[in-house]
CSV table of C-alpha atoms and ligand atoms in Angstrom, one decimal:
chain,number,residue,atom,x,y,z
M,78,MET,CA,2.0,11.4,-19.8
M,79,ASP,CA,4.1,11.1,-16.7
M,80,HIS,CA,7.5,9.9,-18.0
M,81,ALA,CA,7.7,7.2,-15.4
M,82,LEU,CA,4.6,5.6,-17.0
M,83,ILE,CA,6.1,5.3,-20.5
M,84,PRO,CA,8.0,2.0,-19.9
M,85,ILE,CA,4.9,0.6,-18.2
M,86,ALA,CA,2.7,1.6,-21.2
M,87,ASP,CA,5.2,-0.2,-23.5
M,88,LYS,CA,4.9,-3.3,-21.4
M,89,ILE,CA,1.1,-3.2,-21.4
M,90,ASP,CA,1.1,-2.8,-25.2
M,91,ALA,CA,3.4,-5.7,-25.5
M,92,GLY,CA,1.2,-7.8,-23.2
M,93,ARG,CA,4.0,-8.2,-20.7
M,94,ARG,CA,3.4,-8.6,-17.0
M,95,LEU,CA,3.9,-5.6,-14.6
M,96,SER,CA,6.4,-6.0,-11.7
M,97,LEU,CA,6.1,-4.9,-8.1
M,98,GLU,CA,8.2,-1.9,-9.0
M,99,ASP,CA,5.8,-1.0,-11.8
M,100,GLY,CA,3.0,-1.3,-9.2
M,101,ARG,CA,4.8,1.2,-6.9
M,102,THR,CA,5.1,3.6,-9.9
M,103,LEU,CA,1.3,3.3,-10.6
M,104,PHE,CA,0.5,4.1,-7.0
M,105,ALA,CA,3.0,7.0,-6.9
M,106,THR,CA,2.1,8.8,-10.2
M,107,GLY,CA,0.2,12.1,-10.0
M,108,ASP,CA,-1.0,11.5,-13.5
M,109,LEU,CA,-4.3,9.8,-12.8
M,110,TRP,CA,-5.6,10.3,-16.3
M,111,SER,CA,-2.8,8.4,-17.9
M,112,LEU,CA,-3.1,5.7,-15.3
M,113,GLY,CA,-6.8,5.5,-16.2
M,114,GLN,CA,-6.1,5.3,-19.9
M,115,LEU,CA,-3.7,2.4,-19.4
M,116,ALA,CA,-6.3,0.5,-17.4
M,117,ASP,CA,-8.9,1.4,-20.0
M,118,ARG,CA,-6.6,0.0,-22.7
M,119,VAL,CA,-6.5,-3.4,-21.0
M,120,ARG,CA,-10.2,-3.3,-20.1
M,121,ARG,CA,-11.1,-2.7,-23.8
M,122,ARG,CA,-8.7,-5.3,-25.0
M,123,LEU,CA,-10.6,-7.8,-22.9
M,124,HIS,CA,-14.1,-6.6,-23.1
M,125,GLY,CA,-14.4,-3.9,-25.7
M,126,ASP,CA,-17.2,-1.5,-24.7
M,127,VAL,CA,-19.2,-4.1,-22.9
M,128,THR,CA,-20.0,-3.6,-19.2
M,129,TYR,CA,-21.5,-6.5,-17.4
M,130,TYR,CA,-24.1,-6.3,-14.7
M,131,ASN,CA,-26.3,-8.9,-13.0
M,132,ILE,CA,-29.7,-9.1,-11.5
M,133,ASN,CA,-29.0,-10.5,-8.0
M,134,ARG,CA,-30.2,-10.4,-4.4
M,135,HIS,CA,-27.8,-10.1,-1.5
M,136,LEU,CA,-28.8,-11.8,1.7
M,137,ASN,CA,-27.0,-11.4,5.0
M,138,TYR,CA,-28.5,-14.2,7.0
M,139,SER,CA,-27.2,-13.1,10.4
M,140,ASN,CA,-25.1,-10.4,11.9
M,141,LEU,CA,-24.1,-12.5,15.0
M,142,CYS,CA,-20.4,-13.0,14.8
M,143,ALA,CA,-17.7,-14.5,17.0
M,144,LEU,CA,-15.2,-12.1,15.6
M,145,SER,CA,-14.8,-8.3,16.4
M,146,CYS,CA,-13.1,-6.9,13.3
M,147,GLN,CA,-12.2,-3.3,13.8
M,148,PHE,CA,-13.4,-2.2,10.4
M,149,CYS,CA,-16.8,-3.8,10.7
M,150,SER,CA,-20.0,-2.1,11.9
M,151,PHE,CA,-22.2,-5.0,10.9
M,152,TYR,CA,-21.5,-7.6,13.6
M,153,ARG,CA,-23.4,-8.0,16.9
M,154,LYS,CA,-22.8,-10.1,19.9
M,155,PRO,CA,-25.7,-12.3,21.4
M,156,GLY,CA,-28.0,-10.1,23.4
M,157,GLN,CA,-26.9,-6.9,21.8
M,158,PRO,CA,-29.5,-4.6,20.3
M,159,GLY,CA,-29.9,-5.1,16.6
M,160,GLU,CA,-28.9,-8.7,16.4
M,161,TYR,CA,-30.8,-10.7,13.9
M,162,GLN,CA,-31.0,-14.1,12.3
M,163,TYR,CA,-33.0,-15.4,9.4
M,164,SER,CA,-34.9,-18.7,9.7
M,165,LEU,CA,-34.6,-21.2,6.9
M,166,GLU,CA,-38.2,-20.5,5.9
M,167,GLN,CA,-37.5,-16.8,5.6
M,168,ILE,CA,-34.4,-17.5,3.5
M,169,ALA,CA,-36.4,-19.9,1.2
M,170,ALA,CA,-39.1,-17.3,0.8
M,171,GLU,CA,-36.6,-14.5,0.0
M,172,ALA,CA,-35.0,-16.7,-2.6
M,173,ALA,CA,-38.3,-17.6,-4.2
M,174,GLN,CA,-39.2,-13.9,-4.3
M,175,ALA,CA,-35.9,-13.0,-5.9
M,176,ALA,CA,-36.3,-15.7,-8.5
M,177,ALA,CA,-39.9,-14.6,-9.2
M,178,ASN,CA,-38.5,-11.0,-9.8
M,179,GLY,CA,-36.0,-12.3,-12.3
M,180,ALA,CA,-32.8,-12.6,-10.2
M,181,THR,CA,-30.2,-15.1,-11.5
M,182,GLU,CA,-28.1,-15.1,-8.4
M,183,ILE,CA,-28.4,-15.0,-4.6
M,184,HIS,CA,-25.3,-13.9,-2.8
M,185,ILE,CA,-25.3,-15.0,0.8
M,186,VAL,CA,-22.8,-13.9,3.5
M,187,GLY,CA,-23.1,-13.6,7.3
M,188,GLY,CA,-21.0,-13.4,10.5
M,189,LEU,CA,-19.4,-16.4,12.2
M,190,HIS,CA,-22.4,-17.4,14.0
M,191,PRO,CA,-21.6,-18.7,17.5
M,192,TYR,CA,-24.0,-21.6,17.8
M,193,LEU,CA,-25.8,-22.5,14.6
M,194,PRO,CA,-24.9,-26.1,13.6
M,195,PHE,CA,-23.4,-27.1,10.2
M,196,SER,CA,-26.8,-28.6,9.2
M,197,TYR,CA,-28.3,-25.0,9.2
M,198,TYR,CA,-26.0,-24.1,6.2
M,199,THR,CA,-26.6,-27.3,4.2
M,200,ASP,CA,-30.3,-27.1,4.9
M,201,MET,CA,-30.2,-23.4,3.8
M,202,LEU,CA,-28.7,-24.4,0.5
M,203,ARG,CA,-31.2,-27.2,0.0
M,204,ALA,CA,-34.1,-25.0,0.9
M,205,ILE,CA,-33.1,-22.5,-1.7
M,206,ARG,CA,-32.6,-25.2,-4.3
M,207,GLN,CA,-36.1,-26.3,-3.7
M,208,SER,CA,-37.8,-22.9,-3.5
M,209,ALA,CA,-35.8,-21.3,-6.3
M,210,PRO,CA,-34.2,-23.9,-8.5
M,211,THR,CA,-33.0,-21.4,-11.2
M,212,LEU,CA,-31.0,-19.2,-8.7
M,213,HIS,CA,-27.2,-19.6,-8.7
M,214,ILE,CA,-26.2,-19.7,-5.0
M,215,LYS,CA,-23.0,-17.7,-4.4
M,216,ALA,CA,-22.4,-18.1,-0.7
M,217,PHE,CA,-20.0,-18.0,2.3
M,218,THR,CA,-16.7,-16.2,2.3
M,219,ALA,CA,-13.5,-18.3,2.9
M,220,VAL,CA,-13.7,-17.1,6.6
M,221,GLU,CA,-17.2,-18.7,6.9
M,222,ILE,CA,-16.0,-21.9,5.1
M,223,VAL,CA,-13.2,-22.3,7.7
M,224,HIS,CA,-15.7,-21.7,10.5
M,225,LEU,CA,-18.0,-24.4,9.0
M,226,ALA,CA,-15.1,-26.8,8.8
M,227,ARG,CA,-14.6,-26.2,12.5
M,228,ILE,CA,-18.2,-26.6,13.5
M,229,SER,CA,-18.5,-29.7,11.4
M,230,LYS,CA,-15.5,-31.1,13.3
M,231,ARG,CA,-13.3,-31.3,10.2
M,232,PRO,CA,-11.1,-28.3,10.8
M,233,ARG,CA,-8.5,-29.4,8.3
M,234,ASP,CA,-10.7,-31.0,5.7
M,235,LEU,CA,-11.8,-28.1,3.5
M,236,GLU,CA,-12.5,-30.4,0.6
M,237,ALA,CA,-15.0,-32.4,2.6
M,238,VAL,CA,-16.8,-29.3,3.8
M,239,LEU,CA,-16.9,-27.7,0.4
M,240,THR,CA,-18.1,-30.9,-1.2
M,241,ASP,CA,-21.0,-31.2,1.3
M,242,LEU,CA,-21.9,-27.6,0.5
M,243,GLN,CA,-21.6,-28.1,-3.2
M,244,THR,CA,-23.8,-31.2,-3.0
M,245,ALA,CA,-26.4,-29.2,-1.1
M,246,GLY,CA,-26.5,-26.6,-3.9
M,247,LEU,CA,-23.5,-24.2,-3.5
M,248,GLY,CA,-22.6,-22.8,-6.9
M,249,SER,CA,-19.6,-20.5,-6.2
M,250,LEU,CA,-17.8,-18.6,-3.5
M,251,PRO,CA,-17.9,-14.8,-3.1
M,252,GLY,CA,-14.6,-12.9,-2.6
M,253,GLY,CA,-15.1,-11.5,0.8
M,254,GLY,CA,-13.1,-11.9,4.0
M,255,ALA,CA,-9.7,-11.4,2.3
M,256,GLU,CA,-9.3,-7.9,3.8
M,257,VAL,CA,-5.5,-7.2,3.4
M,258,PHE,CA,-3.0,-10.1,3.2
M,259,ASP,CA,-0.6,-8.8,5.8
M,260,ASP,CA,0.1,-10.1,9.3
M,261,ARG,CA,0.6,-6.6,10.9
M,262,VAL,CA,-2.7,-5.3,9.5
M,263,HIS,CA,-4.4,-8.6,10.4
M,264,ASP,CA,-3.3,-8.5,14.0
M,265,GLN,CA,-4.3,-4.8,14.4
M,266,ALA,CA,-7.6,-4.7,12.5
M,267,PHE,CA,-9.1,-8.2,12.2
M,268,LYS,CA,-7.3,-10.4,14.8
M,269,GLY,CA,-8.8,-13.9,15.1
M,270,LYS,CA,-9.8,-14.0,11.4
M,271,ILE,CA,-8.1,-16.5,9.1
M,272,ARG,CA,-4.8,-15.3,7.6
M,273,SER,CA,-3.9,-15.2,3.9
M,274,ASP,CA,-2.6,-18.8,3.7
M,275,GLN,CA,-6.0,-20.2,4.8
M,276,TRP,CA,-8.0,-17.8,2.7
M,277,LEU,CA,-6.0,-18.8,-0.3
M,278,ALA,CA,-6.3,-22.5,0.6
M,279,VAL,CA,-10.1,-22.3,0.7
M,280,HIS,CA,-10.2,-20.7,-2.7
M,281,GLU,CA,-7.7,-23.2,-4.2
M,282,THR,CA,-9.7,-26.1,-2.8
M,283,ALA,CA,-12.9,-24.6,-4.3
M,284,HIS,CA,-11.1,-24.2,-7.7
M,285,ARG,CA,-10.1,-27.9,-7.5
M,286,LEU,CA,-13.7,-28.8,-6.9
M,287,GLY,CA,-14.9,-26.8,-9.9
M,288,LEU,CA,-16.3,-23.9,-7.9
M,289,MET,CA,-15.6,-20.5,-9.4
M,290,THR,CA,-14.6,-17.8,-6.8
M,291,ASN,CA,-14.0,-14.1,-6.5
M,292,ALA,CA,-11.4,-12.1,-4.6
M,293,THR,CA,-11.6,-8.8,-2.7
M,294,ILE,CA,-9.2,-6.4,-1.1
M,295,LEU,CA,-10.4,-4.0,1.6
M,296,TYR,CA,-8.3,-0.9,1.4
M,297,GLY,CA,-8.2,2.6,2.8
M,298,HIS,CA,-7.8,1.9,6.5
M,299,ILE,CA,-4.5,1.1,8.2
M,300,GLU,CA,-2.8,-0.7,5.4
M,301,SER,CA,0.2,0.7,3.4
M,302,ILE,CA,0.5,0.9,-0.4
M,303,GLU,CA,3.1,-1.9,-0.1
M,304,ASP,CA,0.5,-4.1,1.7
M,305,ARG,CA,-2.0,-3.5,-1.2
M,306,LEU,CA,0.6,-4.5,-3.8
M,307,HIS,CA,1.6,-7.5,-1.8
M,308,HIS,CA,-2.0,-8.5,-1.6
M,309,LEU,CA,-2.6,-8.1,-5.4
M,310,LEU,CA,0.6,-10.1,-6.2
M,311,LEU,CA,-0.5,-13.0,-3.9
M,312,LEU,CA,-3.8,-13.1,-5.7
M,313,ARG,CA,-2.0,-13.0,-9.1
M,314,ALA,CA,0.3,-15.9,-8.0
M,315,ALA,CA,-2.7,-17.9,-6.8
M,316,GLN,CA,-4.5,-17.4,-10.1
M,317,ASP,CA,-1.3,-18.4,-12.0
M,318,ARG,CA,-1.3,-21.7,-10.0
M,319,ALA,CA,-4.9,-22.4,-10.8
M,320,LEU,CA,-4.4,-21.8,-14.5
M,321,ALA,CA,-1.1,-23.7,-14.7
M,322,ALA,CA,-2.6,-26.7,-13.0
M,323,ASN,CA,-5.6,-26.4,-15.4
M,324,LEU,CA,-8.0,-26.6,-12.5
M,325,PRO,CA,-11.7,-26.8,-13.4
M,326,ALA,CA,-12.3,-23.3,-11.8
M,327,ARG,CA,-10.4,-20.1,-10.9
M,328,PHE,CA,-10.9,-16.6,-9.8
M,329,GLN,CA,-13.3,-14.7,-12.0
M,330,THR,CA,-13.3,-11.2,-10.7
M,331,VAL,CA,-11.6,-8.9,-8.2
M,332,ILE,CA,-13.7,-6.4,-6.2
M,333,PRO,CA,-11.6,-3.7,-4.5
M,334,LEU,CA,-13.7,-2.6,-1.5
M,335,PRO,CA,-13.2,0.9,-0.1
M,336,PHE,CA,-13.2,1.0,3.7
M,337,ILE,CA,-16.5,2.6,4.9
M,338,PRO,CA,-15.7,3.9,8.5
M,339,ASP,CA,-19.4,4.2,9.7
M,340,ASP,CA,-19.5,3.5,13.4
M,341,SER,CA,-16.8,0.8,13.3
M,342,ALA,CA,-13.9,0.7,15.8
M,343,LEU,CA,-11.9,2.4,13.1
M,344,GLY,CA,-14.6,5.0,12.6
M,345,ARG,CA,-12.2,7.8,13.4
M,346,LEU,CA,-10.4,7.2,10.1
M,347,PRO,CA,-11.6,9.2,7.1
M,348,GLY,CA,-11.7,6.2,4.6
M,349,PRO,CA,-10.2,6.5,1.1
M,350,THR,CA,-10.8,9.5,-1.1
M,351,GLY,CA,-12.5,9.3,-4.5
M,352,LEU,CA,-9.1,9.7,-6.1
M,353,ASP,CA,-7.7,6.7,-4.1
M,354,ASP,CA,-10.8,4.7,-5.1
M,355,ILE,CA,-10.3,5.3,-8.8
M,356,ARG,CA,-6.5,4.7,-8.6
M,357,MET,CA,-7.1,1.4,-6.7
M,358,LEU,CA,-9.5,0.1,-9.4
M,359,ALA,CA,-7.1,1.1,-12.2
M,360,VAL,CA,-4.1,-0.5,-10.5
M,361,SER,CA,-6.0,-3.7,-9.8
M,362,ARG,CA,-6.9,-3.9,-13.5
M,363,LEU,CA,-3.3,-3.5,-14.5
M,364,MET,CA,-1.6,-5.7,-11.9
M,365,LEU,CA,-4.1,-8.6,-12.0
M,366,ASP,CA,-3.4,-9.5,-15.7
M,367,ASN,CA,-4.8,-13.0,-15.2
M,368,PHE,CA,-8.1,-11.9,-13.8
M,369,ALA,CA,-10.8,-11.6,-16.4
M,370,HIS,CA,-12.9,-9.0,-14.5
M,371,VAL,CA,-12.7,-6.0,-12.2
M,372,LYS,CA,-16.0,-5.2,-10.5
M,373,ALA,CA,-17.4,-2.1,-8.9
M,374,PHE,CA,-19.7,-2.7,-6.0
M,375,TRP,CA,-21.9,0.4,-6.1
M,376,ILE,CA,-23.2,-0.2,-2.6
M,377,MET,CA,-19.8,0.9,-1.4
M,378,GLN,CA,-18.7,3.2,-4.2
M,379,THR,CA,-22.1,4.7,-5.2
M,380,LEU,CA,-23.6,4.4,-8.7
M,381,PRO,CA,-22.3,7.7,-10.0
M,382,PHE,CA,-18.8,6.7,-9.0
M,383,SER,CA,-19.2,3.3,-10.5
M,384,GLN,CA,-20.2,5.0,-13.8
M,385,LEU,CA,-16.9,6.9,-13.8
M,386,SER,CA,-14.9,3.8,-12.9
M,387,LEU,CA,-15.9,2.1,-16.2
M,388,SER,CA,-13.3,4.3,-17.9
M,389,PHE,CA,-10.7,3.3,-15.3
M,390,GLY,CA,-10.5,-0.4,-15.8
M,391,VAL,CA,-13.9,-1.7,-14.4
M,392,ASP,CA,-16.0,-3.9,-16.7
M,393,ASP,CA,-18.6,-5.1,-14.2
M,394,ILE,CA,-21.1,-3.7,-11.8
M,395,ASP,CA,-22.7,-5.6,-9.0
M,396,GLY,CA,-25.8,-5.7,-9.3
M,397,THR,CA,-29.4,-4.9,-8.4
M,398,VAL,CA,-28.6,-6.1,-4.8
M,399,VAL,CA,-31.9,-5.2,-3.2
M,400,TRP,CA,-30.9,-5.6,0.5
M,401,TYR,CA,-27.5,-5.1,2.0
M,402,ASP,CA,-26.7,-5.0,5.7
M,403,ILE,CA,-22.9,-4.9,5.9
M,404,THR,CA,-22.3,-1.3,4.8
M,405,LYS,CA,-24.7,1.4,3.7
M,406,VAL,CA,-24.4,4.2,1.1
M,407,ALA,CA,-24.6,7.5,3.1
M,408,GLY,CA,-27.9,7.8,4.8
M,409,ALA,CA,-29.4,4.6,3.3
M,410,SER,CA,-31.3,1.9,5.1
M,411,THR,CA,-30.5,-1.7,4.5
M,412,HIS,CA,-32.9,-1.6,1.6
M,413,GLN,CA,-30.5,-0.6,-1.1
M,414,GLU,CA,-31.7,-1.4,-4.5
M,415,VAL,CA,-31.1,-0.2,-8.0
M,416,GLY,CA,-33.5,-1.0,-10.8
M,417,VAL,CA,-32.3,-2.7,-14.0
M,418,ARG,CA,-33.3,0.4,-16.1
M,419,GLU,CA,-31.3,2.6,-13.9
M,420,LEU,CA,-28.3,0.3,-14.0
M,421,ARG,CA,-28.4,0.0,-17.8
M,422,MET,CA,-28.9,3.7,-18.2
M,423,ALA,CA,-25.9,4.5,-16.0
M,424,ILE,CA,-23.8,2.1,-18.1
M,425,ARG,CA,-25.0,3.7,-21.4
M,426,GLN,CA,-24.5,7.2,-20.2
M,427,ALA,CA,-20.9,6.3,-19.5
M,428,GLY,CA,-20.5,5.2,-23.1
M,429,PHE,CA,-20.6,1.5,-22.6
M,430,GLN,CA,-22.9,-1.3,-23.7
M,431,PRO,CA,-24.8,-3.0,-20.9
M,432,VAL,CA,-24.8,-6.8,-21.0
M,433,GLU,CA,-26.6,-8.9,-18.4
M,434,ARG,CA,-24.5,-11.8,-17.2
M,435,ASP,CA,-25.1,-14.7,-14.9
M,436,THR,CA,-22.7,-15.5,-12.1
M,437,LEU,CA,-20.4,-17.4,-14.4
M,438,TYR,CA,-20.3,-14.5,-16.9
M,439,ARG,CA,-22.5,-16.1,-19.5
M,440,ARG,CA,-24.7,-13.7,-21.4
M,441,VAL,CA,-28.4,-13.8,-20.3
M,442,ILE,CA,-31.2,-13.7,-22.7
M,443,ARG,CA,-34.2,-12.3,-20.9
M,444,HIS,CA,-37.9,-12.0,-21.3
M,445,GLY,CA,-39.1,-10.2,-18.2
M,446,PRO,CA,-38.5,-12.4,-15.2
M,447,ASN,CA,-37.8,-15.4,-17.4
M,448,TRP,CA,-34.2,-15.9,-18.6
M,449,ARG,CA,-31.8,-18.4,-20.1
M,450,VAL,CA,-28.1,-18.2,-20.8
M,451,ASP,CA,-26.9,-17.6,-24.3
M,452,ASP,CA,-24.1,-20.3,-24.4
M,453,PRO,CA,-24.2,-22.6,-21.5
M,454,THR,CA,-20.7,-24.0,-22.0
M,455,PRO,CA,-18.1,-21.3,-22.7
M,456,ALA,CA,-14.6,-22.7,-23.1
M,457,PRO,CA,-12.9,-22.8,-19.7
M,458,GLY,CA,-10.6,-19.7,-19.3
M,459,SER,CA,-11.8,-18.2,-22.6
M,460,GLU,CA,-12.5,-14.9,-21.0
M,461,VAL,CA,-8.9,-14.7,-19.5
M,462,GLY,CA,-6.0,-13.5,-21.6
M,463,VAL,CA,-4.7,-10.0,-21.2
O,502,V47,O1,-15.7,-9.5,3.7
O,502,V47,C1,-16.9,-5.2,5.9
O,502,V47,C2,-16.1,-6.0,3.6
O,502,V47,C3,-16.9,-7.8,2.6
O,502,V47,C4,-16.7,-3.1,5.7
O,502,V47,O2,-17.7,-11.7,-4.5
O,502,V47,C5,-16.4,-3.7,4.4
O,502,V47,O3,-19.0,-10.8,-6.0
O,502,V47,C6,-15.9,-1.7,3.5
O,502,V47,O4,-16.9,-9.4,-0.2
O,502,V47,N1,-16.2,-1.0,4.6
O,502,V47,C7,-18.2,-8.4,2.1
O,502,V47,N2,-16.0,-3.0,3.4
O,502,V47,C8,-18.5,-7.9,0.7
O,502,V47,C9,-17.9,-8.7,-0.4
O,502,V47,C10,-18.4,-8.6,-1.8
O,502,V47,C11,-19.2,-7.6,-2.2
O,502,V47,C12,-19.8,-7.6,-3.5
O,502,V47,C13,-19.5,-8.6,-4.4
O,502,V47,C14,-18.7,-9.7,-3.9
O,502,V47,C15,-18.4,-10.8,-4.9
O,502,V47,C16,-18.1,-9.7,-2.7
O,502,V47,O5,-17.2,-6.4,2.9
O,502,V47,C17,-16.4,-8.3,3.8
O,502,V47,C18,-15.4,-7.2,4.2
O,502,V47,O6,-14.2,-7.4,3.5
O,502,V47,N3,-16.5,-5.0,4.6
O,502,V47,N4,-17.0,-4.0,6.5
O,502,V47,C19,-16.6,-1.7,5.7
O,502,V47,N5,-16.8,-1.0,6.9
């Protein structure tokens, strides 16, 4: 083992928190195998040989967006070729079909639509509630929530907006839109988007209302290693606050997202290497000691890579997905689906035990498309505790 990692290994064995300096060492080491072993030690302490997956359906309701983020090749402006928008009827039908096929979750994200009214979003949730009552609705990144606060003329009242959405059927918030919590990177790559303080405020408000949320970091573009560490430490501090205040909800999982250049304005950049990807997942597992889960999103990392990542700190793979428009695995269309058999086999081949979960990480007992959760009321925070 790289000698610089030995004091860090001691801390991990003693269950002590890693510092910013430790994080720098983890990013600097050339000993990727030992780094992976350390992350695996933590992952096994928390989850043994279990790897979670879920049967879900992603739905990107529109690619029209008021923003022009440099890393994004998904957005379109009104009148541009390729713009699209789902009607509420289409969304309700997609949800019903997903539920009939056994999905437990629908994950909904879109651009910041320039003219849809707030009622479109609450009606969307109600329509899904009606057409697919068993589906958990995980929807709208913090960026969309702030946009909805603005269009509902309550720009500062995040609580009122989230309460309206929750009443209409929202079950939890996905982790998107965080990008990198740094003002320089923000101004260069996603100017106009909310900054870290607002992103964190949305999630804290959601936690206070009992809505579980996720977190992401979009890495491998113009950010520095220091920026990545700063981002992880801000997430860790936010989770500390949620846990210390005994809020009814918290962050469940972190999903490190590798930048996919495609034909974005940053398309000249190469994107992260596989080595960077595996390091990022392992470091996330080690630094975010108060996050229960680290998830690989195979759509961005590929399924074979996600298999490997299970030995580098990852305990969760999203998911069956079905359709995804924001990024595409090389050469794919927006139909990007992996079957349950394939997903379970990939997990088994890697030496882990596949366990289907619902959005709240409860075990699913399944008979074909019919399912129920094993224990509907797990103790709050029971899965946290590195
Ligand atoms: O917010 C956009 C990112 C996010 C690119 O919470 C890109 O369970 C890479 O957040 N290259 C949406 N990333 C995806 C997301 C997510 C995915 C899976 C599960 C969960 C969860 C959340 O994708 C966006 C943005 O940060 N993104 N463009 C790109 N070119």
